[in-house]
Amino acid sequence: MAAAALALPLPLVAAALLALAAAWLWDYAVVRHLCRPRAVAAAFRAQGVRGPAYRFLSGSNGDVMRMRAEADGAALDVHDHDYLRRATPHLLAWKDKYGAPFLFWFGSQPRICLFDYESVRQILWNKSGHFVKTDAHPTILAMLGKGLVLVEGTDWVRHRRVVNPAFAMDKLKLMTATMVSCADRLIKDCEQLASNNKSGEVEVEFSKHFQELTAEVISRTAFGNSYKEGKEVFHTQKQLLALALATLLNLQLPGFKYLPTKSNRLKWTLENKVKMTLMEIIQPRLASKGSGFGDDLLGLMLEACFMTEQGERRDELTLTMDEIIDECKTFFFAGHETTSHLLTWTMFLLSVNPEWQERLREEVLRECGKANPTADMLSKLKEMTMVLLETLRLYGPVMTMIRKPISDIRLGSLSIPKGTGIVIPIPILHRDKEVWGANANEFDPPTICKRDHKCSKDPTSSFRISIGPRSCIGQNFAMLEAKSVMAMILQNSPSHFPQSMCSMHQQIL
């Protein structure tokens, strides 16, 4: 009798499940991927904002892939720094066709691309938390971790409070000797390569050497290890980055990231390998807390994790173990990738502008002589600073920043619905001739820096390392490292860098 009673509702349960599935399919396929994009496009069109037509499910992703493929073979002259037609051809094409701003689609997600400096300044300087970062791609999240770069709200405040002491300038100055030592090893390696050649010359792929150099620096300054011990993390993160770039524009169906596909299995394996390697570095520090955690970045972060705001010790960690691991992922990746990028392009720009190379060499010899540079010496290198900032303007590591409002908002004359991705195209803004002058596409440190200095009280023009409360916490670390390395190279290279280095312009892009 009881069994019969239980059997009766089965058709009803099946009908209910079918109805739920139909409702979900209607919401996902019709409402979310058809009706809502049309409504958003119509609302922006009413404000005079146009853009490429929305395509069901894929949005504008297919157009982006096609235009990038077409532009991939574009050749650039070594003195032509306007590489955007090769790197972001879709943004340039849509700006020319539809004007600014314009609307496009990342899948079914609307993206509004802004070119108005005042609006961008309002977004990046906002301290109320009204603009947040968009959800990271799963593989980017696995690579970078949900550390300081990606967390929001009170979690960001908590993470920033813990990490901040590790990047205090007095702590960074103590790391200069390590940075100089790593640069000295690079120079000796290159000299050894040249001495093994009968002509005394050798072709050096500096982008690769700089990646290893900056990896060595962050390994030693952040974790007290050599590059050899930490290279597993760098190698694995590089694989995750390649996987992310290969799948970034692919259609992401609900639940797809949980399926055991080939790419997902690879991502899970790599993510677990990074976590296990970092655990092997962190656990011994936690076990030896009685004797201190160490004076590197990891040690300073762990020390801060156990301190209250009043400076008293606490028994439990401020951050969870997973959060500490995520911060270490950020240290490893952001700590070497951005600086190696800066060093590579600085080397390129000095190779094609020998007069500036000579100016910097004279400045380094004047302020440092032949001695190993110290933090105080490096602080006097004004022209070096100008060149590094100009390199970041022309060849910055970030192509776009994306924010989304947590509620409907009015930005200037534009009404932007909640959740709409706001794309800030950094290199395009850095080439705006109305802001930077007629020579915006040229390498011209004095002119650009003078114009930038005029904007310093209201910094709306330069987003080299972002601005506002979410600006890069490691920017002083990166600049100190870049100055240390370039000063050492200039001290030890009495002649001009060879013009053959210009081939980097093609290889890196």
Short mmCIF file of C-alpha atoms in Angstrom, two decimals:
data_model
loop_
_atom_site.label_atom_id
_atom_site.label_comp_id
_atom_site.label_asym_id
_atom_site.label_seq_id
_atom_site.Cartn_x
_atom_site.Cartn_y
_atom_site.Cartn_z
CA MET A 1 0.00 0.00 0.00
CA ALA A 2 2.83 2.35 0.97
CA ALA A 3 4.73 1.44 -2.21
CA ALA A 4 1.67 2.18 -4.33
CA ALA A 5 1.27 5.53 -2.58
CA LEU A 6 4.87 6.42 -3.34
CA ALA A 7 4.50 5.41 -6.99
CA LEU A 8 1.60 7.74 -7.64
CA PRO A 9 3.49 11.08 -7.61
CA LEU A 10 6.20 9.96 -10.10
CA PRO A 11 4.43 11.28 -13.21
CA LEU A 12 3.80 14.52 -11.36
CA VAL A 13 7.45 14.74 -10.36
CA ALA A 14 8.51 14.07 -13.95
CA ALA A 15 6.11 16.74 -15.20
CA ALA A 16 7.40 19.23 -12.63
CA LEU A 17 11.02 18.52 -13.60
CA LEU A 18 10.14 18.90 -17.28
CA ALA A 19 8.42 22.20 -16.54
CA LEU A 20 11.48 23.42 -14.60
CA ALA A 21 13.78 22.40 -17.45
CA ALA A 22 11.56 24.17 -19.97
CA ALA A 23 11.48 27.31 -17.78
CA TRP A 24 15.26 27.28 -17.42
CA LEU A 25 15.74 26.75 -21.16
CA TRP A 26 13.34 29.61 -21.88
CA ASP A 27 15.16 31.93 -19.48
CA TYR A 28 18.62 30.95 -20.72
CA ALA A 29 18.07 30.67 -24.48
CA VAL A 30 15.27 33.17 -25.09
CA VAL A 31 15.34 35.75 -22.29
CA ARG A 32 19.07 35.90 -21.48
CA HIS A 33 20.51 35.32 -24.96
CA LEU A 34 17.86 36.85 -27.20
CA CYS A 35 15.40 39.24 -25.56
CA ARG A 36 17.74 40.91 -23.06
CA PRO A 37 20.53 41.69 -25.59
CA ARG A 38 17.94 43.19 -27.95
CA ALA A 39 16.53 45.33 -25.14
CA VAL A 40 20.00 46.52 -24.07
CA ALA A 41 20.98 47.33 -27.66
CA ALA A 42 17.74 49.28 -28.17
CA ALA A 43 18.30 51.26 -24.94
CA PHE A 44 21.80 52.27 -25.99
CA ARG A 45 20.68 52.98 -29.55
CA ALA A 46 18.15 55.43 -28.12
CA GLN A 47 21.10 57.26 -26.53
CA GLY A 48 22.94 57.39 -29.85
CA VAL A 49 25.30 54.50 -29.02
CA ARG A 50 25.68 51.92 -31.78
CA GLY A 51 27.91 48.92 -32.40
CA PRO A 52 28.25 45.58 -34.20
CA ALA A 53 25.11 43.45 -34.39
CA TYR A 54 24.57 40.90 -31.62
CA ARG A 55 24.83 37.27 -32.71
CA PHE A 56 22.95 34.60 -30.75
CA LEU A 57 25.15 33.04 -28.01
CA SER A 58 28.49 34.17 -29.49
CA GLY A 59 27.86 37.94 -29.48
CA SER A 60 30.83 39.70 -31.10
CA ASN A 61 33.39 36.99 -30.31
CA GLY A 62 33.43 35.61 -33.86
CA ASP A 63 34.09 39.08 -35.31
CA VAL A 64 36.94 39.63 -32.83
CA MET A 65 38.62 36.33 -33.77
CA ARG A 66 38.21 37.00 -37.50
CA MET A 67 39.66 40.54 -37.34
CA ARG A 68 42.56 39.41 -35.15
CA ALA A 69 43.38 36.62 -37.59
CA GLU A 70 43.33 39.07 -40.52
CA ALA A 71 45.59 41.55 -38.69
CA ASP A 72 48.03 38.95 -37.38
CA GLY A 73 50.38 39.20 -40.32
CA ALA A 74 50.60 43.01 -40.38
CA ALA A 75 54.22 44.18 -40.57
CA LEU A 76 55.35 47.12 -38.45
CA ASP A 77 58.31 49.41 -38.93
CA VAL A 78 60.60 49.50 -35.89
CA HIS A 79 59.87 53.21 -35.40
CA ASP A 80 56.11 52.70 -35.66
CA HIS A 81 54.74 52.36 -32.14
CA ASP A 82 51.10 52.28 -33.20
CA TYR A 83 50.73 48.50 -32.92
CA LEU A 84 47.01 48.68 -32.08
CA ARG A 85 45.84 47.81 -35.60
CA ARG A 86 47.50 44.45 -34.97
CA ALA A 87 46.73 43.94 -31.26
CA THR A 88 43.20 45.39 -31.03
CA PRO A 89 41.94 45.72 -34.63
CA HIS A 90 38.30 45.21 -33.58
CA LEU A 91 38.30 48.20 -31.21
CA LEU A 92 39.82 50.50 -33.83
CA ALA A 93 37.47 49.28 -36.58
CA TRP A 94 34.37 49.70 -34.42
CA LYS A 95 35.47 53.13 -33.18
CA ASP A 96 35.94 54.29 -36.79
CA LYS A 97 32.62 52.82 -37.91
CA TYR A 98 30.32 53.57 -34.95
CA GLY A 99 32.03 56.43 -33.17
CA ALA A 100 32.73 56.65 -29.43
CA PRO A 101 31.50 55.17 -27.24
CA PHE A 102 30.28 51.99 -28.94
CA LEU A 103 28.55 48.82 -27.79
CA PHE A 104 29.76 45.28 -28.47
CA TRP A 105 29.17 41.83 -26.98
CA PHE A 106 31.27 39.30 -25.08
CA GLY A 107 28.97 36.35 -25.67
CA SER A 108 25.62 37.64 -24.40
CA GLN A 109 27.29 40.14 -22.05
CA PRO A 110 27.11 43.79 -23.20
CA ARG A 111 30.35 45.79 -23.29
CA ILE A 112 30.44 49.58 -23.65
CA CYS A 113 33.83 50.87 -24.79
CA LEU A 114 34.61 54.32 -23.35
CA PHE A 115 37.06 56.87 -24.71
CA ASP A 116 36.06 59.79 -22.46
CA TYR A 117 38.82 60.61 -19.96
CA GLU A 118 36.53 62.21 -17.41
CA SER A 119 34.24 59.17 -17.30
CA VAL A 120 37.22 56.82 -16.99
CA ARG A 121 38.62 58.93 -14.16
CA GLN A 122 35.29 58.77 -12.32
CA ILE A 123 35.22 54.97 -12.63
CA LEU A 124 38.79 54.32 -11.49
CA TRP A 125 38.79 56.90 -8.69
CA ASN A 126 35.44 55.75 -7.30
CA LYS A 127 35.84 54.73 -3.63
CA SER A 128 32.26 53.70 -2.90
CA GLY A 129 32.64 50.27 -4.48
CA HIS A 130 30.03 51.09 -7.10
CA PHE A 131 32.23 49.77 -9.92
CA VAL A 132 33.59 46.23 -9.59
CA LYS A 133 35.66 43.98 -11.83
CA THR A 134 33.89 41.55 -14.11
CA ASP A 135 34.01 37.83 -13.33
CA ALA A 136 37.37 36.38 -14.29
CA HIS A 137 37.65 33.58 -16.84
CA PRO A 138 37.97 30.25 -14.93
CA THR A 139 41.49 29.62 -16.26
CA ILE A 140 42.62 33.18 -15.40
CA LEU A 141 41.26 32.57 -11.90
CA ALA A 142 43.20 29.31 -11.65
CA MET A 143 46.39 31.06 -12.77
CA LEU A 144 46.17 34.29 -10.78
CA GLY A 145 44.07 33.24 -7.79
CA LYS A 146 41.41 35.37 -6.16
CA GLY A 147 43.98 37.54 -4.45
CA LEU A 148 44.28 41.30 -4.20
CA VAL A 149 43.87 41.82 -7.95
CA LEU A 150 40.45 40.14 -8.17
CA VAL A 151 38.74 40.39 -4.75
CA GLU A 152 36.16 43.08 -4.05
CA GLY A 153 34.54 44.96 -1.15
CA THR A 154 35.46 44.13 2.43
CA ASP A 155 37.56 41.15 1.26
CA TRP A 156 39.72 43.56 -0.76
CA VAL A 157 40.15 45.82 2.29
CA ARG A 158 41.19 42.82 4.40
CA HIS A 159 43.64 41.55 1.79
CA ARG A 160 45.11 45.01 1.17
CA ARG A 161 45.68 45.55 4.90
CA VAL A 162 47.63 42.29 5.11
CA VAL A 163 49.68 42.70 1.92
CA ASN A 164 50.39 46.43 2.19
CA PRO A 165 53.27 46.25 4.74
CA ALA A 166 55.21 43.96 2.42
CA PHE A 167 55.35 46.72 -0.22
CA ALA A 168 56.39 49.59 2.06
CA MET A 169 59.23 51.57 0.47
CA ASP A 170 61.65 50.95 3.34
CA LYS A 171 61.16 47.20 2.81
CA LEU A 172 61.57 47.50 -0.94
CA LYS A 173 64.83 49.41 -0.63
CA LEU A 174 66.33 46.45 1.20
CA MET A 175 65.57 44.28 -1.84
CA THR A 176 67.64 46.42 -4.22
CA ALA A 177 70.81 44.41 -3.56
CA THR A 178 68.98 41.22 -4.60
CA MET A 179 67.68 42.86 -7.77
CA VAL A 180 71.19 44.10 -8.65
CA SER A 181 72.68 40.68 -7.92
CA CYS A 182 70.21 38.99 -10.30
CA ALA A 183 70.96 41.58 -13.01
CA ASP A 184 74.70 41.00 -12.55
CA ARG A 185 74.18 37.28 -13.11
CA LEU A 186 72.26 38.01 -16.35
CA ILE A 187 75.09 40.23 -17.61
CA LYS A 188 77.72 37.60 -16.82
CA ASP A 189 75.66 34.93 -18.60
CA CYS A 190 75.45 37.11 -21.73
CA GLU A 191 79.18 37.85 -21.58
CA GLN A 192 79.88 34.13 -21.31
CA LEU A 193 77.72 33.43 -24.35
CA ALA A 194 79.59 36.10 -26.32
CA SER A 195 83.02 34.83 -25.25
CA ASN A 196 82.15 31.37 -26.56
CA ASN A 197 81.65 32.86 -30.03
CA LYS A 198 84.71 33.56 -32.18
CA SER A 199 83.40 36.97 -33.19
CA GLY A 200 82.79 37.95 -29.57
CA GLU A 201 79.17 38.69 -30.41
CA VAL A 202 76.01 36.72 -29.80
CA GLU A 203 72.33 37.16 -30.57
CA VAL A 204 70.36 37.30 -27.31
CA GLU A 205 66.60 36.88 -26.95
CA PHE A 206 66.15 39.42 -24.18
CA SER A 207 62.44 38.77 -23.65
CA LYS A 208 63.27 35.22 -22.52
CA HIS A 209 66.21 36.32 -20.38
CA PHE A 210 64.16 39.05 -18.73
CA GLN A 211 61.41 36.57 -17.89
CA GLU A 212 63.94 34.36 -16.13
CA LEU A 213 65.55 37.36 -14.45
CA THR A 214 62.32 38.78 -13.04
CA ALA A 215 61.23 35.27 -12.02
CA GLU A 216 64.50 34.94 -10.09
CA VAL A 217 63.96 38.34 -8.44
CA ILE A 218 60.41 37.60 -7.29
CA SER A 219 61.43 34.12 -6.15
CA ARG A 220 64.16 35.50 -3.93
CA THR A 221 62.47 38.68 -2.70
CA ALA A 222 59.02 37.16 -2.15
CA PHE A 223 59.76 33.59 -1.16
CA GLY A 224 63.43 33.39 -0.22
CA ASN A 225 63.94 30.76 -2.92
CA SER A 226 65.94 30.73 -6.12
CA TYR A 227 64.29 30.61 -9.53
CA LYS A 228 65.33 26.96 -9.76
CA GLU A 229 63.15 26.10 -6.75
CA GLY A 230 60.19 28.20 -7.85
CA LYS A 231 60.32 27.55 -11.60
CA GLU A 232 57.59 24.90 -11.33
CA VAL A 233 55.11 27.63 -10.38
CA PHE A 234 56.19 29.92 -13.24
CA HIS A 235 56.11 27.13 -15.80
CA THR A 236 52.66 25.97 -14.68
CA GLN A 237 51.24 29.50 -14.66
CA LYS A 238 52.57 29.99 -18.18
CA GLN A 239 50.70 26.89 -19.29
CA LEU A 240 47.53 28.20 -17.66
CA LEU A 241 47.99 31.55 -19.42
CA ALA A 242 48.34 29.83 -22.80
CA LEU A 243 45.22 27.79 -22.08
CA ALA A 244 43.29 30.93 -21.06
CA LEU A 245 44.27 32.82 -24.22
CA ALA A 246 43.29 29.83 -26.38
CA THR A 247 39.82 29.51 -24.82
CA LEU A 248 38.98 33.09 -23.82
CA LEU A 249 36.55 33.73 -26.68
CA ASN A 250 35.05 30.25 -26.76
CA LEU A 251 31.35 29.82 -26.02
CA GLN A 252 30.91 29.22 -22.26
CA LEU A 253 27.76 27.18 -21.62
CA PRO A 254 26.33 26.89 -18.08
CA GLY A 255 28.07 24.18 -16.10
CA PHE A 256 30.64 23.67 -18.88
CA LYS A 257 33.52 24.47 -16.53
CA TYR A 258 32.59 21.43 -14.42
CA LEU A 259 32.64 18.92 -17.30
CA PRO A 260 35.73 16.69 -17.61
CA THR A 261 36.71 18.01 -21.04
CA LYS A 262 40.33 17.87 -22.21
CA SER A 263 40.93 21.57 -21.47
CA ASN A 264 39.16 21.41 -18.09
CA ARG A 265 41.14 18.34 -17.01
CA LEU A 266 44.35 20.11 -17.98
CA LYS A 267 43.28 23.23 -16.07
CA TRP A 268 42.46 21.20 -12.94
CA THR A 269 45.80 19.39 -13.11
CA LEU A 270 47.78 22.62 -13.52
CA GLU A 271 45.79 24.41 -10.82
CA ASN A 272 46.42 21.59 -8.36
CA LYS A 273 50.13 21.56 -9.23
CA VAL A 274 50.45 25.29 -8.47
CA LYS A 275 48.61 24.86 -5.17
CA MET A 276 50.71 21.91 -4.03
CA THR A 277 53.98 23.67 -4.94
CA LEU A 278 52.98 26.80 -3.03
CA MET A 279 51.87 24.73 -0.04
CA GLU A 280 55.39 23.25 0.09
CA ILE A 281 56.77 26.80 0.33
CA ILE A 282 54.23 28.17 2.84
CA GLN A 283 53.84 25.30 5.33
CA PRO A 284 57.44 25.34 6.67
CA ARG A 285 57.06 29.09 7.35
CA LEU A 286 53.89 28.52 9.38
CA ALA A 287 55.55 25.68 11.29
CA SER A 288 58.46 27.93 12.30
CA LYS A 289 56.46 31.01 13.35
CA GLY A 290 58.10 30.97 16.78
CA SER A 291 61.36 32.03 15.15
CA GLY A 292 59.72 34.45 12.73
CA PHE A 293 58.38 34.07 9.23
CA GLY A 294 61.29 35.70 7.40
CA ASP A 295 61.88 39.20 6.01
CA ASP A 296 60.82 38.52 2.40
CA LEU A 297 57.39 39.42 1.00
CA LEU A 298 55.84 36.11 2.05
CA GLY A 299 57.25 36.43 5.57
CA LEU A 300 55.98 40.01 5.90
CA MET A 301 52.54 38.95 4.66
CA LEU A 302 52.37 36.03 7.12
CA GLU A 303 53.52 38.30 9.94
CA ALA A 304 50.72 40.74 9.09
CA CYS A 305 48.23 37.85 9.03
CA PHE A 306 48.87 37.26 12.74
CA MET A 307 48.78 40.92 13.82
CA THR A 308 45.75 42.93 14.97
CA GLU A 309 45.27 46.57 13.99
CA GLN A 310 46.61 47.51 17.43
CA GLY A 311 49.84 45.61 16.75
CA GLU A 312 49.05 42.72 19.06
CA ARG A 313 49.55 39.10 18.02
CA ARG A 314 46.60 36.86 17.33
CA ASP A 315 46.48 33.09 17.27
CA GLU A 316 44.49 32.62 14.05
CA LEU A 317 45.31 33.81 10.54
CA THR A 318 43.61 36.92 9.15
CA LEU A 319 43.54 35.20 5.75
CA THR A 320 42.62 31.57 5.17
CA MET A 321 45.21 29.19 3.74
CA ASP A 322 43.46 29.29 0.35
CA GLU A 323 43.57 33.11 0.40
CA ILE A 324 47.29 33.09 1.23
CA ILE A 325 47.89 30.68 -1.66
CA ASP A 326 45.93 32.98 -3.96
CA GLU A 327 48.05 35.96 -2.90
CA CYS A 328 51.18 33.92 -3.58
CA LYS A 329 49.86 33.12 -7.08
CA THR A 330 49.47 36.85 -7.64
CA PHE A 331 52.99 37.52 -6.28
CA PHE A 332 54.49 34.94 -8.61
CA PHE A 333 52.66 35.92 -11.80
CA ALA A 334 52.21 39.69 -11.55
CA GLY A 335 55.58 40.04 -9.83
CA HIS A 336 57.55 38.90 -12.85
CA GLU A 337 55.36 39.06 -15.96
CA THR A 338 54.70 42.82 -15.94
CA THR A 339 58.29 43.79 -15.11
CA SER A 340 59.80 41.50 -17.78
CA HIS A 341 57.39 43.12 -20.25
CA LEU A 342 58.56 46.60 -19.19
CA LEU A 343 62.26 45.67 -19.41
CA THR A 344 61.89 44.07 -22.84
CA TRP A 345 60.19 47.06 -24.40
CA THR A 346 62.54 49.53 -22.70
CA MET A 347 65.46 47.64 -24.22
CA PHE A 348 63.77 47.77 -27.61
CA LEU A 349 63.06 51.52 -27.42
CA LEU A 350 66.64 52.30 -26.37
CA SER A 351 67.99 50.17 -29.22
CA VAL A 352 66.08 52.19 -31.83
CA ASN A 353 66.71 55.51 -30.06
CA PRO A 354 70.49 55.44 -29.45
CA GLU A 355 70.57 59.10 -28.42
CA TRP A 356 68.36 58.24 -25.44
CA GLN A 357 70.45 55.19 -24.69
CA GLU A 358 73.50 57.44 -24.44
CA ARG A 359 71.66 59.97 -22.26
CA LEU A 360 70.66 57.25 -19.80
CA ARG A 361 74.15 55.74 -19.77
CA GLU A 362 75.64 59.15 -18.93
CA GLU A 363 73.05 59.63 -16.16
CA VAL A 364 73.74 56.21 -14.65
CA LEU A 365 77.52 56.74 -14.69
CA ARG A 366 77.07 60.21 -13.20
CA GLU A 367 74.85 59.07 -10.32
CA CYS A 368 76.16 55.54 -9.73
CA GLY A 369 79.62 55.42 -11.26
CA LYS A 370 80.71 51.82 -11.67
CA ALA A 371 79.45 50.79 -8.23
CA ASN A 372 76.44 48.56 -7.77
CA PRO A 373 73.40 50.86 -7.68
CA THR A 374 71.62 51.45 -4.37
CA ALA A 375 68.01 52.53 -3.85
CA ASP A 376 69.18 56.09 -3.09
CA MET A 377 71.24 56.21 -6.29
CA LEU A 378 68.34 54.89 -8.35
CA SER A 379 65.99 57.54 -6.96
CA LYS A 380 68.17 60.21 -8.65
CA LEU A 381 67.77 58.73 -12.14
CA LYS A 382 65.18 61.22 -13.42
CA GLU A 383 65.68 60.59 -17.13
CA MET A 384 65.52 56.83 -16.52
CA THR A 385 62.17 57.36 -14.81
CA MET A 386 60.93 59.38 -17.80
CA VAL A 387 61.93 56.63 -20.23
CA LEU A 388 60.30 53.87 -18.16
CA LEU A 389 57.06 55.84 -17.88
CA GLU A 390 57.11 56.55 -21.60
CA THR A 391 57.65 52.83 -22.25
CA LEU A 392 54.62 52.04 -20.08
CA ARG A 393 52.57 54.59 -22.03
CA LEU A 394 53.46 53.14 -25.42
CA TYR A 395 53.82 49.46 -24.47
CA GLY A 396 51.93 49.00 -21.21
CA PRO A 397 51.23 45.44 -20.01
CA VAL A 398 47.45 45.97 -19.79
CA MET A 399 45.43 46.32 -23.00
CA THR A 400 42.03 46.91 -21.41
CA MET A 401 40.53 47.32 -17.96
CA ILE A 402 36.93 46.23 -17.44
CA ARG A 403 34.56 47.38 -14.71
CA LYS A 404 30.82 46.94 -14.22
CA PRO A 405 28.38 49.01 -12.12
CA ILE A 406 26.54 47.18 -9.33
CA SER A 407 23.39 49.22 -10.08
CA ASP A 408 22.03 51.38 -12.88
CA ILE A 409 24.14 54.53 -13.17
CA ARG A 410 24.47 57.71 -15.17
CA LEU A 411 27.98 58.48 -16.38
CA GLY A 412 28.11 61.89 -18.03
CA SER A 413 25.29 61.89 -20.56
CA LEU A 414 25.22 58.09 -20.72
CA SER A 415 22.83 55.84 -18.78
CA ILE A 416 24.47 52.46 -18.14
CA PRO A 417 22.44 49.49 -16.84
CA LYS A 418 23.59 47.39 -13.91
CA GLY A 419 26.11 44.69 -14.84
CA THR A 420 27.15 46.21 -18.19
CA GLY A 421 30.87 45.72 -18.77
CA ILE A 422 32.69 49.04 -19.20
CA VAL A 423 35.82 48.59 -21.31
CA ILE A 424 38.68 51.07 -20.84
CA PRO A 425 41.09 50.71 -23.81
CA ILE A 426 44.35 51.85 -22.19
CA PRO A 427 46.71 51.98 -25.22
CA ILE A 428 44.12 53.83 -27.32
CA LEU A 429 43.65 56.42 -24.58
CA HIS A 430 47.43 56.77 -24.36
CA ARG A 431 47.51 57.70 -28.04
CA ASP A 432 44.75 60.30 -27.96
CA LYS A 433 46.28 63.29 -29.77
CA GLU A 434 43.87 65.75 -28.15
CA VAL A 435 45.36 64.83 -24.77
CA TRP A 436 48.96 63.87 -25.57
CA GLY A 437 49.59 66.10 -28.58
CA ALA A 438 50.42 65.48 -32.23
CA ASN A 439 53.34 63.22 -31.32
CA ALA A 440 51.21 60.82 -29.25
CA ASN A 441 52.36 57.82 -31.33
CA GLU A 442 56.03 58.71 -30.95
CA PHE A 443 58.64 57.97 -28.29
CA ASP A 444 59.20 61.43 -26.79
CA PRO A 445 59.84 61.25 -23.01
CA PRO A 446 60.42 65.00 -22.21
CA THR A 447 57.41 66.33 -24.11
CA ILE A 448 55.07 63.62 -22.85
CA CYS A 449 56.28 63.87 -19.26
CA LYS A 450 55.83 67.66 -19.26
CA ARG A 451 52.28 67.22 -20.52
CA ASP A 452 51.69 64.44 -17.98
CA HIS A 453 53.05 66.63 -15.17
CA LYS A 454 50.47 69.30 -15.97
CA CYS A 455 47.79 66.68 -15.43
CA SER A 456 49.26 65.41 -12.14
CA LYS A 457 46.85 67.41 -9.97
CA ASP A 458 43.94 65.88 -11.88
CA PRO A 459 45.43 62.68 -13.33
CA THR A 460 42.94 61.83 -16.04
CA SER A 461 45.44 61.15 -18.79
CA SER A 462 47.83 58.47 -17.61
CA PHE A 463 46.63 54.97 -16.71
CA ARG A 464 50.04 53.32 -17.07
CA ILE A 465 49.69 51.30 -13.85
CA SER A 466 46.05 52.25 -13.24
CA ILE A 467 44.94 55.01 -10.88
CA GLY A 468 42.73 55.35 -7.85
CA PRO A 469 42.28 53.02 -4.86
CA ARG A 470 42.74 49.88 -6.99
CA SER A 471 46.04 50.99 -8.51
CA CYS A 472 48.81 48.38 -8.59
CA ILE A 473 50.26 47.79 -5.11
CA GLY A 474 53.49 46.52 -6.69
CA GLN A 475 54.23 49.52 -8.91
CA ASN A 476 57.10 50.78 -6.73
CA PHE A 477 58.58 47.26 -6.66
CA ALA A 478 58.37 47.04 -10.47
CA MET A 479 59.93 50.47 -11.04
CA LEU A 480 62.75 49.81 -8.58
CA GLU A 481 63.50 46.49 -10.24
CA ALA A 482 63.40 47.96 -13.74
CA LYS A 483 65.76 50.78 -12.72
CA SER A 484 68.14 48.32 -11.04
CA VAL A 485 68.35 46.08 -14.10
CA MET A 486 68.62 48.86 -16.69
CA ALA A 487 71.26 50.71 -14.63
CA MET A 488 73.39 47.55 -14.43
CA ILE A 489 73.05 46.88 -18.17
CA LEU A 490 73.94 50.46 -19.10
CA GLN A 491 76.95 50.44 -16.75
CA ASN A 492 78.30 47.32 -18.42
CA SER A 493 77.58 48.14 -22.07
CA PRO A 494 79.78 51.02 -23.21
CA SER A 495 78.55 50.76 -26.81
CA HIS A 496 75.04 51.05 -28.25
CA PHE A 497 72.64 48.13 -28.10
CA PRO A 498 72.65 46.57 -31.58
CA GLN A 499 69.96 47.51 -34.06
CA SER A 500 69.30 43.79 -34.55
CA MET A 501 67.35 43.97 -31.31
CA CYS A 502 64.64 45.64 -33.36
CA SER A 503 63.50 42.17 -34.41
CA MET A 504 61.86 41.98 -30.98
CA HIS A 505 59.21 44.33 -32.31
CA GLN A 506 57.98 41.60 -34.62
CA GLN A 507 58.60 38.63 -32.32
CA ILE A 508 56.83 39.91 -29.22
CA LEU A 509 53.77 41.26 -30.98
#
